[in-house]
mmCIF file of C-alpha atoms and ligand atoms in Angstrom:
data_model
loop_
_atom_site.group_PDB
_atom_site.id
_atom_site.type_symbol
_atom_site.label_atom_id
_atom_site.label_comp_id
_atom_site.label_asym_id
_atom_site.label_seq_id
_atom_site.Cartn_x
_atom_site.Cartn_y
_atom_site.Cartn_z
ATOM 1 C CA UNK A 1 261.787 71.957 59.000
ATOM 2 C CA UNK A 2 262.981 68.942 60.278
ATOM 3 C CA UNK A 3 266.254 68.708 62.618
ATOM 4 C CA UNK A 4 266.277 64.842 61.170
ATOM 5 C CA UNK A 5 267.592 63.735 57.150
ATOM 6 C CA UNK A 6 265.586 63.136 55.094
ATOM 7 C CA UNK A 7 266.713 63.945 52.132
ATOM 8 C CA UNK A 8 270.726 62.296 50.062
ATOM 9 C CA UNK A 9 272.384 62.180 47.756
ATOM 10 C CA UNK A 10 271.754 58.771 45.857
ATOM 11 C CA UNK A 11 274.604 56.981 43.523
ATOM 12 C CA UNK A 12 274.097 59.913 40.603
ATOM 13 C CA UNK A 13 274.871 63.012 43.302
ATOM 14 C CA UNK A 14 270.954 63.699 43.104
ATOM 15 C CA UNK A 15 268.714 64.342 45.945
ATOM 16 C CA UNK A 16 266.377 62.223 46.900
ATOM 17 C CA UNK A 17 263.967 61.803 49.143
ATOM 18 C CA UNK A 18 263.435 59.327 52.674
ATOM 19 C CA UNK A 19 260.089 58.081 51.276
ATOM 20 C CA UNK A 20 261.457 56.958 47.829
ATOM 21 C CA UNK A 21 264.141 54.636 48.600
ATOM 22 C CA UNK A 22 265.386 50.486 49.865
ATOM 23 C CA UNK A 23 264.819 50.648 53.623
ATOM 24 C CA UNK A 24 267.903 50.155 54.668
ATOM 25 C CA UNK A 25 271.967 49.418 54.194
ATOM 26 C CA UNK A 26 271.158 49.649 50.819
ATOM 27 C CA UNK A 27 268.873 52.055 49.932
ATOM 28 C CA UNK A 28 272.800 53.886 48.111
ATOM 29 C CA UNK A 29 272.432 56.914 49.552
ATOM 30 C CA UNK A 30 275.903 59.287 50.779
ATOM 31 C CA UNK A 31 274.703 62.159 53.424
ATOM 32 C CA UNK A 32 274.740 65.363 51.658
ATOM 33 C CA UNK A 33 277.658 66.750 53.807
ATOM 34 C CA UNK A 34 280.810 64.116 54.709
ATOM 35 C CA UNK A 35 280.034 62.471 51.938
ATOM 36 C CA UNK A 36 279.813 58.803 54.192
ATOM 37 C CA UNK A 37 276.700 56.472 53.064
ATOM 38 C CA UNK A 38 273.784 56.248 54.771
ATOM 39 C CA UNK A 39 270.957 53.956 56.257
ATOM 40 C CA UNK A 40 267.353 54.275 54.881
ATOM 41 C CA UNK A 41 265.312 54.584 58.841
ATOM 42 C CA UNK A 42 261.683 54.830 57.116
ATOM 43 C CA UNK A 43 260.891 50.008 56.750
ATOM 44 C CA UNK A 44 257.948 50.810 59.511
ATOM 45 C CA UNK A 45 254.789 52.583 57.490
ATOM 46 C CA UNK A 46 254.779 56.224 59.738
ATOM 47 C CA UNK A 47 251.748 55.701 61.803
ATOM 48 C CA UNK A 48 254.242 52.068 63.662
ATOM 49 C CA UNK A 49 257.558 53.643 63.194
ATOM 50 C CA UNK A 50 258.876 55.609 66.623
ATOM 51 C CA UNK A 51 260.215 58.491 64.197
ATOM 52 C CA UNK A 52 259.342 60.059 61.712
ATOM 53 C CA UNK A 53 261.249 58.945 58.389
ATOM 54 C CA UNK A 54 264.909 59.539 58.138
ATOM 55 C CA UNK A 55 268.397 58.272 57.421
ATOM 56 C CA UNK A 56 270.704 57.826 59.780
ATOM 57 C CA UNK A 57 275.210 57.562 59.708
ATOM 58 C CA UNK A 58 275.981 54.478 60.039
ATOM 59 C CA UNK A 59 277.791 54.178 64.442
ATOM 60 C CA UNK A 60 280.625 56.403 65.574
ATOM 61 C CA UNK A 61 280.004 59.231 62.300
ATOM 62 C CA UNK A 62 280.431 62.650 64.345
ATOM 63 C CA UNK A 63 278.111 64.469 61.389
ATOM 64 C CA UNK A 64 275.937 65.936 62.440
ATOM 65 C CA UNK A 65 273.375 66.955 59.137
ATOM 66 C CA UNK A 66 269.875 68.049 59.381
ATOM 67 C CA UNK A 67 267.552 68.769 56.143
ATOM 68 C CA UNK A 68 269.080 72.277 57.778
ATOM 69 C CA UNK A 69 272.675 72.202 56.859
ATOM 70 C CA UNK A 70 271.717 69.995 54.056
ATOM 71 C CA UNK A 71 269.880 73.455 52.809
ATOM 72 C CA UNK A 72 272.683 75.553 54.047
ATOM 73 C CA UNK A 73 275.639 73.194 52.140
ATOM 74 C CA UNK A 74 273.775 72.964 48.940
ATOM 75 C CA UNK A 75 272.617 77.339 49.580
ATOM 76 C CA UNK A 76 276.463 77.621 49.031
ATOM 77 C CA UNK A 77 277.151 75.329 46.912
ATOM 78 C CA UNK A 78 274.921 76.949 44.143
ATOM 79 C CA UNK A 79 276.946 80.149 44.675
ATOM 80 C CA UNK A 80 279.585 79.138 44.947
ATOM 81 C CA UNK A 81 279.403 77.275 40.764
ATOM 82 C CA UNK A 82 277.270 79.900 39.786
ATOM 83 C CA UNK A 83 279.025 83.100 41.195
ATOM 84 C CA UNK A 84 275.828 84.857 40.566
ATOM 85 C CA UNK A 85 272.560 85.879 42.322
ATOM 86 C CA UNK A 86 269.144 87.890 43.011
ATOM 87 C CA UNK A 87 269.461 90.644 44.945
ATOM 88 C CA UNK A 88 265.655 92.548 45.282
ATOM 89 C CA UNK A 89 265.669 95.927 43.773
ATOM 90 C CA UNK A 90 267.126 98.138 45.185
ATOM 91 C CA UNK A 91 265.570 100.920 46.734
ATOM 92 C CA UNK A 92 267.683 103.793 45.743
ATOM 93 C CA UNK A 93 269.863 102.362 43.448
ATOM 94 C CA UNK A 94 273.235 101.726 45.512
ATOM 95 C CA UNK A 95 272.875 98.705 46.101
ATOM 96 C CA UNK A 96 273.174 96.060 43.446
ATOM 97 C CA UNK A 97 270.050 95.417 41.790
ATOM 98 C CA UNK A 98 268.084 92.258 40.072
ATOM 99 C CA UNK A 99 271.016 89.732 38.803
ATOM 100 C CA UNK A 100 274.056 89.896 39.836
ATOM 101 C CA UNK A 101 277.299 88.194 37.657
ATOM 102 C CA UNK A 102 280.719 87.945 40.465
ATOM 103 C CA UNK A 103 284.363 87.413 39.374
ATOM 104 C CA UNK A 104 284.860 85.830 42.960
ATOM 105 C CA UNK A 105 283.431 83.504 45.145
ATOM 106 C CA UNK A 106 284.476 81.376 48.232
ATOM 107 C CA UNK A 107 282.265 79.841 50.428
ATOM 108 C CA UNK A 108 283.687 80.447 54.959
ATOM 109 C CA UNK A 109 286.565 82.430 54.370
ATOM 110 C CA UNK A 110 287.270 83.893 57.644
ATOM 111 C CA UNK A 111 286.636 87.508 57.433
ATOM 112 C CA UNK A 112 290.251 88.001 59.998
ATOM 113 C CA UNK A 113 289.842 92.324 59.650
ATOM 114 C CA UNK A 114 286.349 92.012 61.447
ATOM 115 C CA UNK A 115 286.792 88.586 63.275
ATOM 116 C CA UNK A 116 283.747 86.744 61.280
ATOM 117 C CA UNK A 117 283.040 84.209 58.675
ATOM 118 C CA UNK A 118 280.928 84.454 56.496
ATOM 119 C CA UNK A 119 278.452 82.015 54.632
ATOM 120 C CA UNK A 120 279.427 82.699 51.138
ATOM 121 C CA UNK A 121 282.282 85.737 50.172
ATOM 122 C CA UNK A 122 281.452 86.994 46.531
ATOM 123 C CA UNK A 123 283.982 90.344 44.938
ATOM 124 C CA UNK A 124 281.149 91.504 42.035
ATOM 125 C CA UNK A 125 283.030 92.964 39.034
ATOM 126 C CA UNK A 126 283.490 96.288 39.632
ATOM 127 C CA UNK A 127 285.650 95.016 43.115
ATOM 128 C CA UNK A 128 283.139 96.086 45.344
ATOM 129 C CA UNK A 129 282.515 92.646 47.957
ATOM 130 C CA UNK A 130 279.651 91.088 49.119
ATOM 131 C CA UNK A 131 278.860 88.306 52.191
ATOM 132 C CA UNK A 132 276.127 86.045 51.969
ATOM 133 C CA UNK A 133 274.593 85.100 55.222
ATOM 134 C CA UNK A 134 271.431 81.537 54.778
ATOM 135 C CA UNK A 135 269.357 81.645 57.098
ATOM 136 C CA UNK A 136 267.246 78.211 57.127
ATOM 137 C CA UNK A 137 266.656 77.851 61.532
ATOM 138 C CA UNK A 138 268.305 81.123 63.016
ATOM 139 C CA UNK A 139 268.893 84.505 61.631
ATOM 140 C CA UNK A 140 272.317 86.020 61.883
ATOM 141 C CA UNK A 141 273.388 86.297 65.072
ATOM 142 C CA UNK A 142 273.220 89.599 66.534
ATOM 143 C CA UNK A 143 277.658 89.920 67.415
ATOM 144 C CA UNK A 144 278.037 89.308 63.258
ATOM 145 C CA UNK A 145 274.234 91.138 62.886
ATOM 146 C CA UNK A 146 276.612 93.996 65.137
ATOM 147 C CA UNK A 147 279.456 93.823 63.026
ATOM 148 C CA UNK A 148 277.823 93.283 59.230
ATOM 149 C CA UNK A 149 275.156 97.299 60.480
ATOM 150 C CA UNK A 150 278.823 98.885 62.545
ATOM 151 C CA UNK A 151 281.771 99.028 59.549
ATOM 152 C CA UNK A 152 279.096 99.090 56.486
ATOM 153 C CA UNK A 153 280.192 95.622 54.753
ATOM 154 C CA UNK A 154 277.069 94.965 52.330
ATOM 155 C CA UNK A 155 275.624 91.236 53.374
ATOM 156 C CA UNK A 156 272.747 90.278 52.577
ATOM 157 C CA UNK A 157 270.429 87.600 54.401
ATOM 158 C CA UNK A 158 269.190 84.804 52.486
ATOM 159 C CA UNK A 159 265.442 82.905 53.830
ATOM 160 C CA UNK A 160 266.254 79.399 52.721
ATOM 161 C CA UNK A 161 263.218 78.187 54.550
ATOM 162 C CA UNK A 162 259.684 78.297 51.936
ATOM 163 C CA UNK A 163 262.103 76.298 49.420
ATOM 164 C CA UNK A 164 262.093 72.570 49.200
ATOM 165 C CA UNK A 165 265.261 71.042 49.195
ATOM 166 C CA UNK A 166 267.124 70.344 45.927
ATOM 167 C CA UNK A 167 269.644 71.784 44.209
ATOM 168 C CA UNK A 168 267.294 72.541 41.220
ATOM 169 C CA UNK A 169 264.466 74.403 43.059
ATOM 170 C CA UNK A 170 267.187 76.188 44.970
ATOM 171 C CA UNK A 171 269.545 77.338 41.573
ATOM 172 C CA UNK A 172 266.094 78.956 40.873
ATOM 173 C CA UNK A 173 265.297 79.911 44.276
ATOM 174 C CA UNK A 174 268.741 82.470 44.258
ATOM 175 C CA UNK A 175 268.352 83.309 40.733
ATOM 176 C CA UNK A 176 265.512 84.247 39.385
ATOM 177 C CA UNK A 177 263.528 85.044 42.481
ATOM 178 C CA UNK A 178 264.650 88.155 44.783
ATOM 179 C CA UNK A 179 262.030 87.504 47.664
ATOM 180 C CA UNK A 180 263.353 86.094 51.102
ATOM 181 C CA UNK A 181 266.884 88.430 51.207
ATOM 182 C CA UNK A 182 266.986 91.584 52.428
ATOM 183 C CA UNK A 183 270.393 93.617 53.719
ATOM 184 C CA UNK A 184 271.320 93.732 56.949
ATOM 185 C CA UNK A 185 271.231 96.792 58.291
ATOM 186 C CA UNK A 186 270.863 99.587 60.716
ATOM 187 C CA UNK A 187 267.204 100.087 61.336
ATOM 188 C CA UNK A 188 266.449 103.303 59.459
ATOM 189 C CA UNK A 189 263.462 105.830 59.888
ATOM 190 C CA UNK A 190 261.286 105.733 57.451
ATOM 191 C CA UNK A 191 260.346 107.745 54.456
ATOM 192 C CA UNK A 192 256.805 108.230 53.715
ATOM 193 C CA UNK A 193 256.071 109.241 49.820
ATOM 194 C CA UNK A 194 257.796 109.215 46.647
ATOM 195 C CA UNK A 195 261.982 106.919 46.785
ATOM 196 C CA UNK A 196 264.361 108.406 44.485
ATOM 197 C CA UNK A 197 264.974 105.517 41.686
ATOM 198 C CA UNK A 198 268.518 104.918 40.249
ATOM 199 C CA UNK A 199 269.439 100.719 38.443
ATOM 200 C CA UNK A 200 272.608 102.948 36.032
ATOM 201 C CA UNK A 201 274.818 101.215 39.004
ATOM 202 C CA UNK A 202 273.419 97.762 38.474
ATOM 203 C CA UNK A 203 271.926 95.870 37.217
ATOM 204 C CA UNK A 204 267.536 93.986 37.239
ATOM 205 C CA UNK A 205 267.050 90.874 36.031
ATOM 206 C CA UNK A 206 265.802 92.402 32.250
ATOM 207 C CA UNK A 207 262.419 90.237 31.547
ATOM 208 C CA UNK A 208 260.891 92.243 34.531
ATOM 209 C CA UNK A 209 261.650 95.515 32.863
ATOM 210 C CA UNK A 210 260.705 94.849 29.913
ATOM 211 C CA UNK A 211 257.393 93.345 31.017
ATOM 212 C CA UNK A 212 257.324 97.165 32.978
ATOM 213 C CA UNK A 213 257.725 99.166 29.539
ATOM 214 C CA UNK A 214 255.069 96.483 27.897
ATOM 215 C CA UNK A 215 253.030 97.382 30.302
ATOM 216 C CA UNK A 216 253.528 101.232 30.486
ATOM 217 C CA UNK A 217 253.101 101.344 26.728
ATOM 218 C CA UNK A 218 249.275 100.011 27.017
ATOM 219 C CA UNK A 219 248.765 102.046 29.183
ATOM 220 C CA UNK A 220 249.829 105.350 27.009
ATOM 221 C CA UNK A 221 249.027 103.971 23.749
ATOM 222 C CA UNK A 222 245.133 103.767 24.914
ATOM 223 C CA UNK A 223 244.646 100.417 26.565
ATOM 224 C CA UNK A 224 245.589 98.542 29.302
ATOM 225 C CA UNK A 225 243.021 95.327 29.822
ATOM 226 C CA UNK A 226 242.489 92.305 32.455
ATOM 227 C CA UNK A 227 241.464 89.494 31.480
ATOM 228 C CA UNK A 228 238.725 87.265 33.974
ATOM 229 C CA UNK A 229 236.816 84.485 32.578
ATOM 230 C CA UNK A 230 235.386 85.056 29.035
ATOM 231 C CA UNK A 231 235.155 89.198 30.755
ATOM 232 C CA UNK A 232 237.876 91.444 29.202
ATOM 233 C CA UNK A 233 237.905 95.322 30.984
ATOM 234 C CA UNK A 234 240.079 98.475 29.489
ATOM 235 C CA UNK A 235 241.091 100.204 32.959
ATOM 236 C CA UNK A 236 241.370 103.801 30.702
ATOM 237 C CA UNK A 237 237.233 101.967 30.237
ATOM 238 C CA UNK A 238 236.934 102.912 34.151
ATOM 239 C CA UNK A 239 238.776 105.738 33.872
ATOM 240 C CA UNK A 240 242.401 104.983 35.379
ATOM 241 C CA UNK A 241 243.765 107.551 32.504
ATOM 242 C CA UNK A 242 247.245 108.677 35.417
ATOM 243 C CA UNK A 243 249.885 106.102 35.292
ATOM 244 C CA UNK A 244 253.021 106.098 37.704
ATOM 245 C CA UNK A 245 256.828 104.430 37.342
ATOM 246 C CA UNK A 246 258.814 103.308 40.695
ATOM 247 C CA UNK A 247 256.236 104.430 43.513
ATOM 248 C CA UNK A 248 256.288 104.172 47.204
ATOM 249 C CA UNK A 249 252.688 103.679 48.700
ATOM 250 C CA UNK A 250 252.509 103.779 52.374
ATOM 251 C CA UNK A 251 256.637 101.756 52.048
ATOM 252 C CA UNK A 252 254.217 99.419 49.190
ATOM 253 C CA UNK A 253 256.337 99.514 46.212
ATOM 254 C CA UNK A 254 254.275 100.134 43.151
ATOM 255 C CA UNK A 255 255.809 99.094 40.071
ATOM 256 C CA UNK A 256 253.692 100.579 37.888
ATOM 257 C CA UNK A 257 250.261 102.822 40.361
ATOM 258 C CA UNK A 258 247.787 103.310 38.417
ATOM 259 C CA UNK A 259 244.776 105.759 39.056
ATOM 260 C CA UNK A 260 241.918 108.328 37.989
ATOM 261 C CA UNK A 261 243.219 112.459 37.731
ATOM 262 C CA UNK A 262 238.644 113.007 37.985
ATOM 263 C CA UNK A 263 238.510 110.919 41.397
ATOM 264 C CA UNK A 264 241.920 112.033 43.458
ATOM 265 C CA UNK A 265 243.880 109.037 43.920
ATOM 266 C CA UNK A 266 240.695 106.885 44.981
ATOM 267 C CA UNK A 267 240.599 103.645 42.922
ATOM 268 C CA UNK A 268 244.364 103.446 43.109
ATOM 269 C CA UNK A 269 245.672 100.207 40.859
ATOM 270 C CA UNK A 270 249.093 98.920 41.358
ATOM 271 C CA UNK A 271 250.339 96.629 38.620
ATOM 272 C CA UNK A 272 253.802 94.345 40.157
ATOM 273 C CA UNK A 273 256.065 92.520 38.353
ATOM 274 C CA UNK A 274 257.442 89.876 39.970
ATOM 275 C CA UNK A 275 259.808 86.690 39.902
ATOM 276 C CA UNK A 276 257.171 84.904 42.591
ATOM 277 C CA UNK A 277 255.078 85.166 44.421
ATOM 278 C CA UNK A 278 253.770 86.872 47.480
ATOM 279 C CA UNK A 279 253.864 84.655 51.109
ATOM 280 C CA UNK A 280 251.815 83.604 53.030
ATOM 281 C CA UNK A 281 250.333 86.919 54.694
ATOM 282 C CA UNK A 282 251.929 89.312 53.049
ATOM 283 C CA UNK A 283 250.731 93.135 54.088
ATOM 284 C CA UNK A 284 249.085 94.757 51.636
ATOM 285 C CA UNK A 285 247.805 98.360 51.838
ATOM 286 C CA UNK A 286 243.776 97.707 52.368
ATOM 287 C CA UNK A 287 242.697 100.647 50.349
ATOM 288 C CA UNK A 288 245.397 99.787 47.325
ATOM 289 C CA UNK A 289 243.899 96.876 44.737
ATOM 290 C CA UNK A 290 247.118 94.922 44.141
ATOM 291 C CA UNK A 291 247.926 92.905 41.357
ATOM 292 C CA UNK A 292 251.119 90.958 40.905
ATOM 293 C CA UNK A 293 252.491 89.669 37.234
ATOM 294 C CA UNK A 294 254.926 87.081 37.586
ATOM 295 C CA UNK A 295 257.752 86.596 34.555
ATOM 296 C CA UNK A 296 260.819 84.862 35.895
ATOM 297 C CA UNK A 297 262.204 84.913 32.357
ATOM 298 C CA UNK A 298 261.872 85.506 29.086
ATOM 299 C CA UNK A 299 258.101 82.784 28.092
ATOM 300 C CA UNK A 300 256.585 84.217 31.574
ATOM 301 C CA UNK A 301 256.923 87.796 29.588
ATOM 302 C CA UNK A 302 255.805 85.942 26.393
ATOM 303 C CA UNK A 303 252.783 84.785 27.832
ATOM 304 C CA UNK A 304 252.455 88.231 29.030
ATOM 305 C CA UNK A 305 252.767 89.742 25.538
ATOM 306 C CA UNK A 306 250.905 87.005 24.103
ATOM 307 C CA UNK A 307 247.259 87.316 26.089
ATOM 308 C CA UNK A 308 247.431 91.053 25.666
ATOM 309 C CA UNK A 309 245.574 91.724 28.810
ATOM 310 C CA UNK A 310 246.195 91.115 32.462
ATOM 311 C CA UNK A 311 244.597 87.110 33.030
ATOM 312 C CA UNK A 312 243.840 86.581 36.536
ATOM 313 C CA UNK A 313 243.186 83.024 35.392
ATOM 314 C CA UNK A 314 247.038 82.239 34.469
ATOM 315 C CA UNK A 315 250.068 81.475 37.678
ATOM 316 C CA UNK A 316 252.021 84.552 36.711
ATOM 317 C CA UNK A 317 249.166 86.642 37.373
ATOM 318 C CA UNK A 318 248.019 87.266 41.521
ATOM 319 C CA UNK A 319 245.039 89.857 42.960
ATOM 320 C CA UNK A 320 246.654 89.957 46.306
ATOM 321 C CA UNK A 321 244.997 91.506 49.900
ATOM 322 C CA UNK A 322 241.233 91.099 48.891
ATOM 323 C CA UNK A 323 238.814 89.682 46.551
ATOM 324 C CA UNK A 324 239.073 91.996 43.476
ATOM 325 C CA UNK A 325 235.921 92.663 41.947
ATOM 326 C CA UNK A 326 236.442 93.886 38.680
ATOM 327 C CA UNK A 327 232.040 95.322 38.656
ATOM 328 C CA UNK A 328 233.205 97.563 40.690
ATOM 329 C CA UNK A 329 235.664 99.643 38.701
ATOM 330 C CA UNK A 330 233.718 102.950 38.727
ATOM 331 C CA UNK A 331 233.156 103.916 42.063
ATOM 332 C CA UNK A 332 234.718 101.014 44.628
ATOM 333 C CA UNK A 333 236.758 103.559 46.580
ATOM 334 C CA UNK A 334 237.687 102.482 49.959
ATOM 335 C CA UNK A 335 238.351 98.053 50.412
ATOM 336 C CA UNK A 336 237.883 95.391 52.971
ATOM 337 C CA UNK A 337 239.686 93.113 53.550
HETATM 338 ZN ZN1 ZN B 1 277.282 63.494 57.236
#
């Protein structure tokens, strides 16, 4: 991400890109950080320009806003406005999970007791305090991290590096998705096998729960189908007779794990209901067929129901990690990437 400022606010307070505005002083843009007028440095074609196109402050202005600071600023503003954040699923039910509403939110409030300033301090309905740290170019500094870990503060770090600068985009990232955020914790010894699930303490995206329930019901009723092009495969007919919910497999979280009792665990298929696509380079176990079902909201859920099969041609379904060869469902057990 650029250390320059390439986004600004227009007269309607909307975020605009440097490439879309009139060059020079008449761009009618203000800085999203200090709210002072800006000059658009985008007159020369990029090939001839000395620097990349950007917005500049007038001389004498000390504001050092860049795209990074804008992203950071907007994320804080949105949390304060919306008083909500989508949390990742809590493996042990001991942390907030899913979309959580706060009763009070403050930004950049100094914590006198521990001597640091979290980006956002949020209070949940049960009175519990959650700290939110946004990470653009720099991870949370080690000193701050140590305070958080040592005092067992509940602090979630949200990585904004993959978000487009725009209020709508950031809002959707913070409220509809649960990716790219993790709790600041001391490194824990890794545990193998199943984890205890308990969603009763905190909420989870209700559409994810409904989608998982729907898929389990399909399976229990004898038909769970995957469609590709015009072919429909009923996994039941391919010997998949066991479906377990909420399993951990090699540190990989599975919403539904399908496998065949007759062939032991061979040919494991993981169905995961997620809020967004995985980041590029995300590693999945090589002996696991992973199917991600992207459910962002009610309409994604309705599409899943209407279609009545898990179809990989749509944007809310995808296969990750390997080329999913449906023809081989009957005999393939080891999968190479
Ligand atoms: Zn500024």
